[in-house]
Tab-separated table of C-alpha atoms and ligand atoms in Angstrom:
chain	number	residue	atom	x	y	z
A	1	MET	CA	-11.640	-6.326	-20.173
A	2	SER	CA	-12.813	-6.559	-16.594
A	3	LYS	CA	-11.166	-4.299	-14.092
A	4	ILE	CA	-9.291	-5.973	-11.281
A	5	ILE	CA	-7.477	-4.387	-8.353
A	6	LEU	CA	-4.471	-5.764	-6.536
A	7	THR	CA	-2.636	-3.851	-3.897
A	8	GLY	CA	-0.915	-4.535	-0.631
A	9	ASP	CA	1.170	-3.547	2.323
A	10	ARG	CA	4.107	-5.004	4.169
A	11	PRO	CA	3.063	-6.015	7.659
A	12	THR	CA	5.960	-4.367	9.458
A	13	GLY	CA	3.830	-2.154	11.675
A	14	LYS	CA	0.389	-0.776	12.241
A	15	LEU	CA	-0.920	1.430	9.476
A	16	HIS	CA	-0.750	5.186	9.922
A	17	LEU	CA	-2.268	8.312	8.439
A	18	GLY	CA	0.283	8.269	5.609
A	19	HIS	CA	-1.055	4.882	4.512
A	20	TYR	CA	-4.570	6.133	5.010
A	21	VAL	CA	-4.455	9.203	2.772
A	22	GLY	CA	-1.917	7.667	0.396
A	23	SER	CA	-3.894	4.575	-0.394
A	24	LEU	CA	-6.283	3.087	2.150
A	25	ARG	CA	-8.985	5.736	1.898
A	26	ARG	CA	-8.899	5.482	-1.880
A	27	ARG	CA	-9.134	1.701	-1.800
A	28	VAL	CA	-12.347	1.881	0.151
A	29	GLU	CA	-13.770	4.349	-2.376
A	30	LEU	CA	-12.723	2.137	-5.279
A	31	GLN	CA	-14.174	-0.895	-3.538
A	32	ASN	CA	-17.496	0.856	-3.080
A	33	SER	CA	-17.557	2.317	-6.585
A	34	GLY	CA	-18.730	-1.025	-7.952
A	35	GLU	CA	-16.463	-0.531	-10.952
A	36	TYR	CA	-14.141	-3.393	-10.161
A	37	GLU	CA	-14.977	-6.974	-10.776
A	38	LYS	CA	-12.472	-8.339	-8.294
A	39	ILE	CA	-10.368	-6.768	-5.581
A	40	PHE	CA	-7.380	-8.344	-3.861
A	41	ILE	CA	-5.592	-6.749	-0.945
A	42	MET	CA	-2.411	-8.451	0.024
A	43	ILE	CA	-0.661	-8.576	3.343
A	44	ALA	CA	2.818	-8.891	1.871
A	45	ASP	CA	4.529	-10.859	4.619
A	46	ALA	CA	6.985	-12.627	2.320
A	47	GLN	CA	8.116	-9.266	0.979
A	48	ALA	CA	8.402	-7.952	4.543
A	49	LEU	CA	10.705	-10.866	5.356
A	50	THR	CA	13.147	-9.789	2.641
A	51	ASP	CA	14.572	-7.261	5.059
A	52	ASN	CA	13.407	-8.770	8.323
A	53	VAL	CA	14.849	-12.225	8.006
A	54	ASP	CA	15.982	-12.226	11.617
A	55	ASN	CA	12.683	-10.962	12.950
A	56	PRO	CA	9.768	-13.054	11.717
A	57	GLU	CA	8.001	-12.433	15.009
A	58	LYS	CA	7.506	-8.794	14.061
A	59	ILE	CA	5.814	-9.829	10.826
A	60	ARG	CA	3.615	-12.423	12.578
A	61	GLU	CA	2.396	-9.858	15.067
A	62	ASN	CA	1.642	-7.246	12.471
A	63	ILE	CA	-0.401	-9.449	10.162
A	64	ILE	CA	-3.358	-9.170	12.499
A	65	GLU	CA	-2.740	-5.447	13.077
A	66	VAL	CA	-2.830	-4.720	9.364
A	67	ALA	CA	-5.917	-6.901	8.887
A	68	LEU	CA	-7.647	-4.989	11.696
A	69	ASP	CA	-6.608	-1.689	10.150
A	70	TYR	CA	-8.036	-2.723	6.775
A	71	LEU	CA	-11.349	-3.882	8.128
A	72	SER	CA	-11.804	-0.971	10.480
A	73	CYS	CA	-11.204	1.498	7.632
A	74	GLY	CA	-14.010	-0.023	5.612
A	75	ILE	CA	-12.461	-2.773	3.540
A	76	ASP	CA	-15.447	-5.071	3.183
A	77	PRO	CA	-14.686	-8.790	2.909
A	78	GLU	CA	-17.848	-9.229	0.844
A	79	LYS	CA	-16.298	-7.045	-1.831
A	80	SER	CA	-12.540	-7.376	-1.337
A	81	ASN	CA	-10.375	-10.411	-0.714
A	82	ILE	CA	-7.712	-9.887	1.912
A	83	LEU	CA	-4.945	-12.436	1.515
A	84	ILE	CA	-1.656	-13.436	3.075
A	85	GLN	CA	1.128	-13.510	0.505
A	86	SER	CA	3.226	-16.379	1.884
A	87	GLU	CA	0.216	-18.701	1.776
A	88	LEU	CA	0.383	-18.687	-2.030
A	89	SER	CA	3.324	-20.766	-3.245
A	90	GLU	CA	2.134	-19.911	-6.771
A	91	LEU	CA	3.571	-16.422	-6.263
A	92	THR	CA	6.999	-17.822	-5.489
A	93	GLU	CA	6.885	-19.985	-8.594
A	94	LEU	CA	5.930	-17.071	-10.801
A	95	THR	CA	8.737	-15.025	-9.266
A	96	PHE	CA	11.250	-17.696	-10.168
A	97	TYR	CA	10.268	-17.693	-13.831
A	98	TYR	CA	10.100	-13.890	-14.049
A	99	MET	CA	13.619	-13.654	-12.609
A	100	ASN	CA	14.962	-14.686	-15.985
A	101	MET	CA	13.366	-11.669	-17.622
A	102	VAL	CA	15.153	-9.038	-15.548
A	103	THR	CA	18.811	-8.118	-15.424
A	104	VAL	CA	20.797	-7.294	-12.310
A	105	SER	CA	21.632	-3.876	-13.721
A	106	ARG	CA	17.949	-3.146	-14.327
A	107	LEU	CA	17.181	-3.902	-10.686
A	108	GLU	CA	20.104	-1.770	-9.575
A	109	ARG	CA	18.635	1.155	-11.461
A	110	ASN	CA	15.237	0.910	-9.732
A	111	PRO	CA	15.025	4.159	-7.716
A	112	THR	CA	12.873	2.637	-4.973
A	113	VAL	CA	15.260	-0.263	-4.490
A	114	LYS	CA	18.189	2.164	-4.542
A	115	SER	CA	16.805	4.367	-1.808
A	116	GLU	CA	15.670	1.421	0.272
A	117	ILE	CA	19.140	-0.129	0.055
A	118	GLN	CA	20.559	3.137	1.363
A	119	MET	CA	18.000	3.428	4.150
A	120	ARG	CA	18.818	-0.079	5.357
A	121	ASN	CA	22.595	0.228	4.982
A	122	PHE	CA	22.547	-2.718	2.622
A	123	GLU	CA	25.081	-1.146	0.224
A	124	ALA	CA	27.867	-3.550	1.117
A	125	SER	CA	25.749	-6.686	1.229
A	126	ILE	CA	22.285	-6.812	-0.228
A	127	PRO	CA	20.212	-9.907	0.512
A	128	VAL	CA	19.348	-11.494	-2.840
A	129	GLY	CA	15.704	-11.842	-1.871
A	130	PHE	CA	15.447	-8.170	-1.016
A	131	PHE	CA	17.136	-7.198	-4.256
A	132	CYS	CA	14.608	-9.256	-6.187
A	133	TYR	CA	11.485	-8.058	-4.443
A	134	PRO	CA	10.358	-5.965	-7.432
A	135	ILE	CA	10.158	-9.239	-9.333
A	136	SER	CA	8.157	-10.865	-6.587
A	137	GLN	CA	5.880	-7.832	-6.563
A	138	THR	CA	5.337	-8.352	-10.287
A	139	ALA	CA	4.213	-11.874	-9.463
A	140	ASP	CA	1.806	-10.441	-6.867
A	141	ILE	CA	0.278	-8.143	-9.429
A	142	THR	CA	0.147	-10.423	-12.446
A	143	ALA	CA	-1.090	-13.481	-10.535
A	144	PHE	CA	-4.484	-11.808	-10.238
A	145	ASN	CA	-4.512	-10.272	-13.731
A	146	ALA	CA	-4.680	-6.923	-12.000
A	147	THR	CA	-5.453	-4.018	-14.284
A	148	THR	CA	-5.244	-1.440	-11.547
A	149	VAL	CA	-2.777	-1.101	-8.687
A	150	PRO	CA	-3.608	1.687	-6.230
A	151	VAL	CA	-0.329	2.636	-4.549
A	152	GLY	CA	1.649	5.553	-3.212
A	153	GLU	CA	3.958	7.430	-5.525
A	154	ASP	CA	7.027	5.656	-4.157
A	155	GLN	CA	5.772	2.454	-5.774
A	156	LEU	CA	5.766	3.788	-9.340
A	157	PRO	CA	9.149	2.254	-10.197
A	158	MET	CA	7.745	-1.113	-9.056
A	159	LEU	CA	4.867	-0.773	-11.460
A	160	GLU	CA	7.211	0.193	-14.278
A	161	GLN	CA	9.225	-2.930	-13.537
A	162	ALA	CA	6.065	-5.022	-13.569
A	163	ARG	CA	4.967	-3.598	-16.900
A	164	GLU	CA	8.366	-4.336	-18.420
A	165	ILE	CA	8.260	-7.935	-17.261
A	166	VAL	CA	4.735	-8.362	-18.614
A	167	ARG	CA	5.716	-6.952	-22.008
A	168	LYS	CA	8.801	-9.115	-22.170
A	169	PHE	CA	6.873	-12.198	-21.153
A	170	ASN	CA	4.109	-11.595	-23.660
A	171	ALA	CA	6.564	-10.821	-26.448
A	172	THR	CA	8.510	-14.000	-25.726
A	173	TYR	CA	5.740	-16.495	-24.998
A	174	GLY	CA	2.591	-14.924	-26.471
A	175	GLU	CA	-0.137	-12.787	-24.872
A	176	THR	CA	-0.547	-14.217	-21.395
A	177	LEU	CA	-0.193	-11.557	-18.733
A	178	VAL	CA	-2.147	-8.363	-18.183
A	179	GLU	CA	-0.212	-5.092	-18.138
A	180	PRO	CA	-1.140	-3.239	-14.950
A	181	GLN	CA	-1.672	0.474	-14.416
A	182	ALA	CA	-0.710	2.295	-11.227
A	183	LEU	CA	-3.319	4.453	-9.620
A	184	VAL	CA	-1.629	7.117	-7.500
A	185	PRO	CA	-3.397	9.728	-5.379
A	186	ASP	CA	-4.433	12.695	-7.521
A	187	ASN	CA	-3.543	14.986	-4.671
A	188	LYS	CA	0.186	15.663	-4.172
A	189	ILE	CA	-0.128	16.025	-0.421
A	190	CYS	CA	-1.794	12.660	-0.127
A	191	SER	CA	1.002	11.026	-2.094
A	192	ARG	CA	3.444	11.756	0.641
A	193	LEU	CA	2.051	12.921	3.927
A	194	PRO	CA	4.854	14.344	6.084
A	195	GLY	CA	5.442	13.096	9.618
A	196	THR	CA	4.246	15.076	12.637
A	197	ASP	CA	7.785	16.494	12.889
A	198	GLY	CA	7.537	17.952	9.375
A	199	LYS	CA	10.002	15.423	7.947
A	200	ALA	CA	9.259	14.379	4.386
A	201	LYS	CA	7.673	11.057	5.220
A	202	MET	CA	5.607	9.539	7.959
A	203	SER	CA	7.539	6.469	8.929
A	204	LYS	CA	7.715	4.198	11.889
A	205	SER	CA	11.499	4.351	12.079
A	206	LEU	CA	11.371	8.141	12.358
A	207	GLY	CA	8.814	7.961	15.197
A	208	ASN	CA	6.669	10.653	13.575
A	209	CYS	CA	3.485	8.713	12.879
A	210	ILE	CA	-0.112	9.027	13.882
A	211	TYR	CA	-1.495	5.495	13.773
A	212	LEU	CA	-5.044	4.638	12.799
A	213	SER	CA	-5.258	2.708	16.050
A	214	ASP	CA	-3.965	5.526	18.273
A	215	PRO	CA	-6.419	6.402	21.060
A	216	ALA	CA	-7.943	9.895	21.001
A	217	ASP	CA	-5.669	11.262	23.740
A	218	VAL	CA	-2.572	10.089	21.870
A	219	VAL	CA	-3.740	11.706	18.627
A	220	LYS	CA	-4.363	14.908	20.549
A	221	LYS	CA	-0.908	14.872	22.091
A	222	LYS	CA	0.765	14.163	18.754
A	223	VAL	CA	-1.085	17.003	17.026
A	224	MET	CA	-0.277	19.405	19.844
A	225	GLY	CA	3.402	18.587	19.370
A	226	MET	CA	3.288	19.008	15.622
A	227	PHE	CA	5.747	21.079	13.641
A	228	THR	CA	4.317	24.409	12.420
A	229	ASP	CA	5.976	27.667	11.439
A	230	PRO	CA	8.993	28.094	13.737
A	231	ASN	CA	8.864	31.873	13.258
A	232	HIS	CA	5.250	32.184	14.308
A	233	LEU	CA	5.964	33.075	17.917
A	234	ARG	CA	3.071	35.305	18.923
A	235	VAL	CA	-0.559	35.035	17.899
A	236	GLU	CA	-0.409	38.471	16.262
A	237	ASP	CA	2.529	37.485	14.018
A	238	PRO	CA	1.824	36.546	10.423
A	239	GLY	CA	2.257	32.815	9.968
A	240	SER	CA	3.659	30.908	7.022
A	241	LEU	CA	2.050	27.889	5.375
A	242	GLU	CA	5.277	26.778	3.740
A	243	GLY	CA	6.191	23.390	5.225
A	244	ASN	CA	3.630	23.941	7.969
A	245	THR	CA	2.627	20.413	8.855
A	246	VAL	CA	-0.662	21.331	10.498
A	247	PHE	CA	-1.876	22.992	7.320
A	248	ILE	CA	-0.580	20.155	5.168
A	249	TYR	CA	-2.684	17.766	7.256
A	250	LEU	CA	-5.678	20.057	6.922
A	251	ASP	CA	-5.193	19.983	3.156
A	252	ALA	CA	-5.356	16.204	3.318
A	253	PHE	CA	-8.261	15.873	5.769
A	254	ALA	CA	-10.415	18.989	6.100
A	255	LYS	CA	-13.796	18.963	4.398
A	256	PRO	CA	-16.179	21.918	3.976
A	257	GLU	CA	-18.567	20.529	6.599
A	258	HIS	CA	-15.811	20.549	9.206
A	259	PHE	CA	-15.990	24.346	9.253
A	260	GLU	CA	-19.685	24.322	10.060
A	261	LYS	CA	-19.100	21.727	12.728
A	262	PHE	CA	-15.869	22.832	14.384
A	263	ASP	CA	-14.876	26.343	13.294
A	264	THR	CA	-17.705	28.739	12.618
A	265	GLU	CA	-15.227	31.624	12.603
A	266	HIS	CA	-13.948	30.557	9.168
A	267	ARG	CA	-15.992	29.324	6.266
A	268	SER	CA	-13.314	27.415	4.409
A	269	LEU	CA	-9.734	26.239	4.522
A	270	ASP	CA	-8.763	29.154	2.302
A	271	GLU	CA	-10.208	31.583	4.818
A	272	LEU	CA	-8.417	29.857	7.671
A	273	LYS	CA	-5.146	29.995	5.746
A	274	GLU	CA	-5.581	33.673	4.944
A	275	HIS	CA	-6.216	34.464	8.575
A	276	TYR	CA	-3.105	32.560	9.625
A	277	GLN	CA	-0.956	34.351	7.069
A	278	ARG	CA	-2.396	37.718	7.999
A	279	GLY	CA	-1.634	37.183	11.687
A	280	GLY	CA	-3.922	36.953	14.677
A	281	LEU	CA	-4.494	33.206	14.528
A	282	GLY	CA	-2.581	31.072	16.987
A	283	ASP	CA	-1.141	27.622	16.351
A	284	VAL	CA	-3.071	26.120	19.243
A	285	LYS	CA	-6.351	27.126	17.718
A	286	VAL	CA	-5.471	25.604	14.372
A	287	LYS	CA	-4.219	22.469	16.066
A	288	LYS	CA	-7.453	22.109	18.007
A	289	PHE	CA	-9.353	22.363	14.758
A	290	LEU	CA	-7.123	19.711	13.205
A	291	ILE	CA	-7.744	17.417	16.185
A	292	ASN	CA	-11.495	17.705	15.582
A	293	VAL	CA	-11.068	17.096	11.882
A	294	LEU	CA	-8.928	14.004	12.460
A	295	GLU	CA	-11.236	12.671	15.145
A	296	ASP	CA	-14.179	13.014	12.796
A	297	GLU	CA	-12.469	10.473	10.552
A	298	LEU	CA	-10.649	8.392	13.155
A	299	ALA	CA	-13.340	7.916	15.805
A	300	PRO	CA	-15.509	5.577	13.681
A	301	ILE	CA	-12.413	3.646	12.587
A	302	ARG	CA	-11.341	3.271	16.206
A	303	ALA	CA	-14.804	2.112	17.267
A	304	ARG	CA	-14.918	-0.494	14.522
A	305	ARG	CA	-11.451	-1.688	15.490
A	306	ALA	CA	-12.518	-2.150	19.085
A	307	GLU	CA	-15.385	-4.378	17.924
A	308	LEU	CA	-13.158	-6.426	15.647
A	309	GLN	CA	-10.513	-6.871	18.328
A	310	ASN	CA	-13.169	-8.688	20.321
A	311	ASP	CA	-13.761	-11.101	17.488
A	312	ILE	CA	-10.356	-12.201	16.244
A	313	PRO	CA	-11.683	-15.585	15.014
A	314	TYR	CA	-13.877	-13.642	12.583
A	315	VAL	CA	-10.868	-11.684	11.321
A	316	VAL	CA	-8.868	-14.889	10.884
A	317	ASP	CA	-11.767	-16.376	8.963
A	318	VAL	CA	-11.807	-13.345	6.655
A	319	LEU	CA	-8.098	-13.856	5.996
A	320	LYS	CA	-8.538	-17.553	5.331
A	321	LYS	CA	-11.406	-17.061	2.928
A	322	GLY	CA	-9.689	-14.229	1.086
A	323	THR	CA	-6.519	-16.283	0.809
A	324	ASP	CA	-8.442	-19.272	-0.572
A	325	VAL	CA	-10.108	-17.200	-3.286
A	326	ALA	CA	-6.768	-15.610	-4.130
A	327	ARG	CA	-5.019	-18.982	-4.338
A	328	GLN	CA	-7.477	-20.182	-6.957
A	329	GLU	CA	-6.843	-17.106	-9.085
A	330	ALA	CA	-3.076	-17.387	-8.750
A	331	ALA	CA	-3.184	-21.083	-9.641
A	332	LYS	CA	-5.009	-20.282	-12.881
A	333	THR	CA	-2.402	-17.689	-13.833
A	334	LEU	CA	0.469	-20.000	-12.962
A	335	ALA	CA	-1.072	-22.685	-15.161
A	336	SER	CA	-1.370	-20.314	-18.111
A	337	VAL	CA	2.184	-19.059	-17.557
A	338	LYS	CA	3.563	-22.606	-17.578
A	339	ASN	CA	1.430	-23.387	-20.571
A	340	ALA	CA	2.764	-20.354	-22.429
A	341	MET	CA	6.336	-21.313	-21.511
A	342	ARG	CA	5.643	-24.862	-22.603
A	343	ILE	CA	6.754	-26.295	-19.281
A	344	ASN	CA	3.493	-28.115	-18.647
A	345	TYR	CA	4.869	-31.466	-19.783
A	346	PHE	CA	2.355	-33.840	-18.294
A	347	ASP	CA	-0.574	-31.826	-19.684
A	348	ASP	CA	0.913	-31.841	-23.153
A	349	GLU	CA	-0.161	-34.987	-24.950
A	350	ALA	CA	1.407	-33.843	-28.204
A	351	LEU	CA	4.763	-33.532	-26.480
A	352	ILE	CA	4.557	-36.989	-24.988
A	353	LYS	CA	3.540	-38.360	-28.357
A	354	SER	CA	6.497	-36.591	-29.985
A	355	TRP	CA	8.812	-38.141	-27.376
A	356	GLN	CA	7.453	-41.517	-28.387
A	357	ASP	CA	7.811	-40.846	-32.094
A	358	LYS	CA	11.340	-39.581	-31.681
A	359	PHE	CA	12.626	-43.034	-30.868
A	360	LYS	CA	10.341	-45.078	-33.091
A	361	GLU	CA	12.300	-45.876	-36.216
B	1	LIG	N1	5.861	-2.815	-1.818
B	1	LIG	C1	4.619	-2.413	-1.224
B	1	LIG	C2	4.946	-1.477	-0.062
B	1	LIG	O1	6.075	-1.457	0.395
B	1	LIG	C3	3.780	-3.563	-0.727
B	1	LIG	C4	3.362	-4.524	-1.806
B	1	LIG	C5	3.727	-5.833	-1.933
B	1	LIG	C6	2.542	-4.224	-2.917
B	1	LIG	N2	3.178	-6.381	-3.011
B	1	LIG	C7	2.440	-5.436	-3.654
B	1	LIG	C8	1.889	-3.083	-3.358
B	1	LIG	C9	1.721	-5.491	-4.841
B	1	LIG	C10	1.167	-3.156	-4.558
B	1	LIG	C11	1.104	-4.343	-5.289
B	1	LIG	O2	4.073	-0.797	0.403
């Protein structure tokens, strides 16, 4: 079976380092591995509207930001189709049919939905569309026969839901849909990069993000203000790595060559860590190293973004073309779903014949 990738993001803000290490960087690697026959990357605007119904303007604005983030990170439109979810009515149709294969109590048990309901204070009144978004996400995935869904760890319950729907569908109507596999970062740190304040998650609402599009001086300022070891007051003091955000970021970003380039005093991250724990290594020094490490990765992304920002018609064209390719795929899946469910009346000559026969004698 050919390997197909589908993944996506809600366009509720610019993408940040959490997205980058959690998924974006990996997507580019997978794209360039040549192992995948087709790749679809979805800007999930319809899903974003499930909890932003009163603010469509925010979603509109961020579609282009997310597209720019993708392209500047190395998503290559020759290899990957970037698409806009709401442009594919096929996805909405699939969602509607899948809704009958999921119970309310099953959705209520979905840990991601549960925690998102809490975060949004939706406990008393959950919008139906929001509640059902795992079903819509199953439509996103199955519409492209995706075998592989590269996502952050928080999306695992969504994939489990998708697999259940696929199994139920196939058991009921015959083998039609492909059961997808999640592909989560193999590195724990990358699964959930903390915010600059040390809080568990980098998130726009917490104001603790470093964005891919942040200018160099902003990145520098954010790193300088980062949470470290609150007990590491003097350079001579031994420092702790436990919950030390700067070291967590180094775990996610530092490569061996960064030591040759930016810190000849230490040969590896292990050596740097040992020195910090021993005492005699100040936070500022480590932060300056981290700034260099981040800039090594971010500077080319920023430069590419600047180019793309000057050619928005090109970016729009990429979105249009990707969406067109995606629509064709989704239409094929919708046709086979309707065929399997036997709700393709006008294509079914035998049915029409049987309607005729029914009233013959
Ligand atoms: N729910 C995902 C998120 O919040 C975005 C998304 C929408 C998605 N559709 C998808 C991810 C399909 C993977 C597959 O980030």
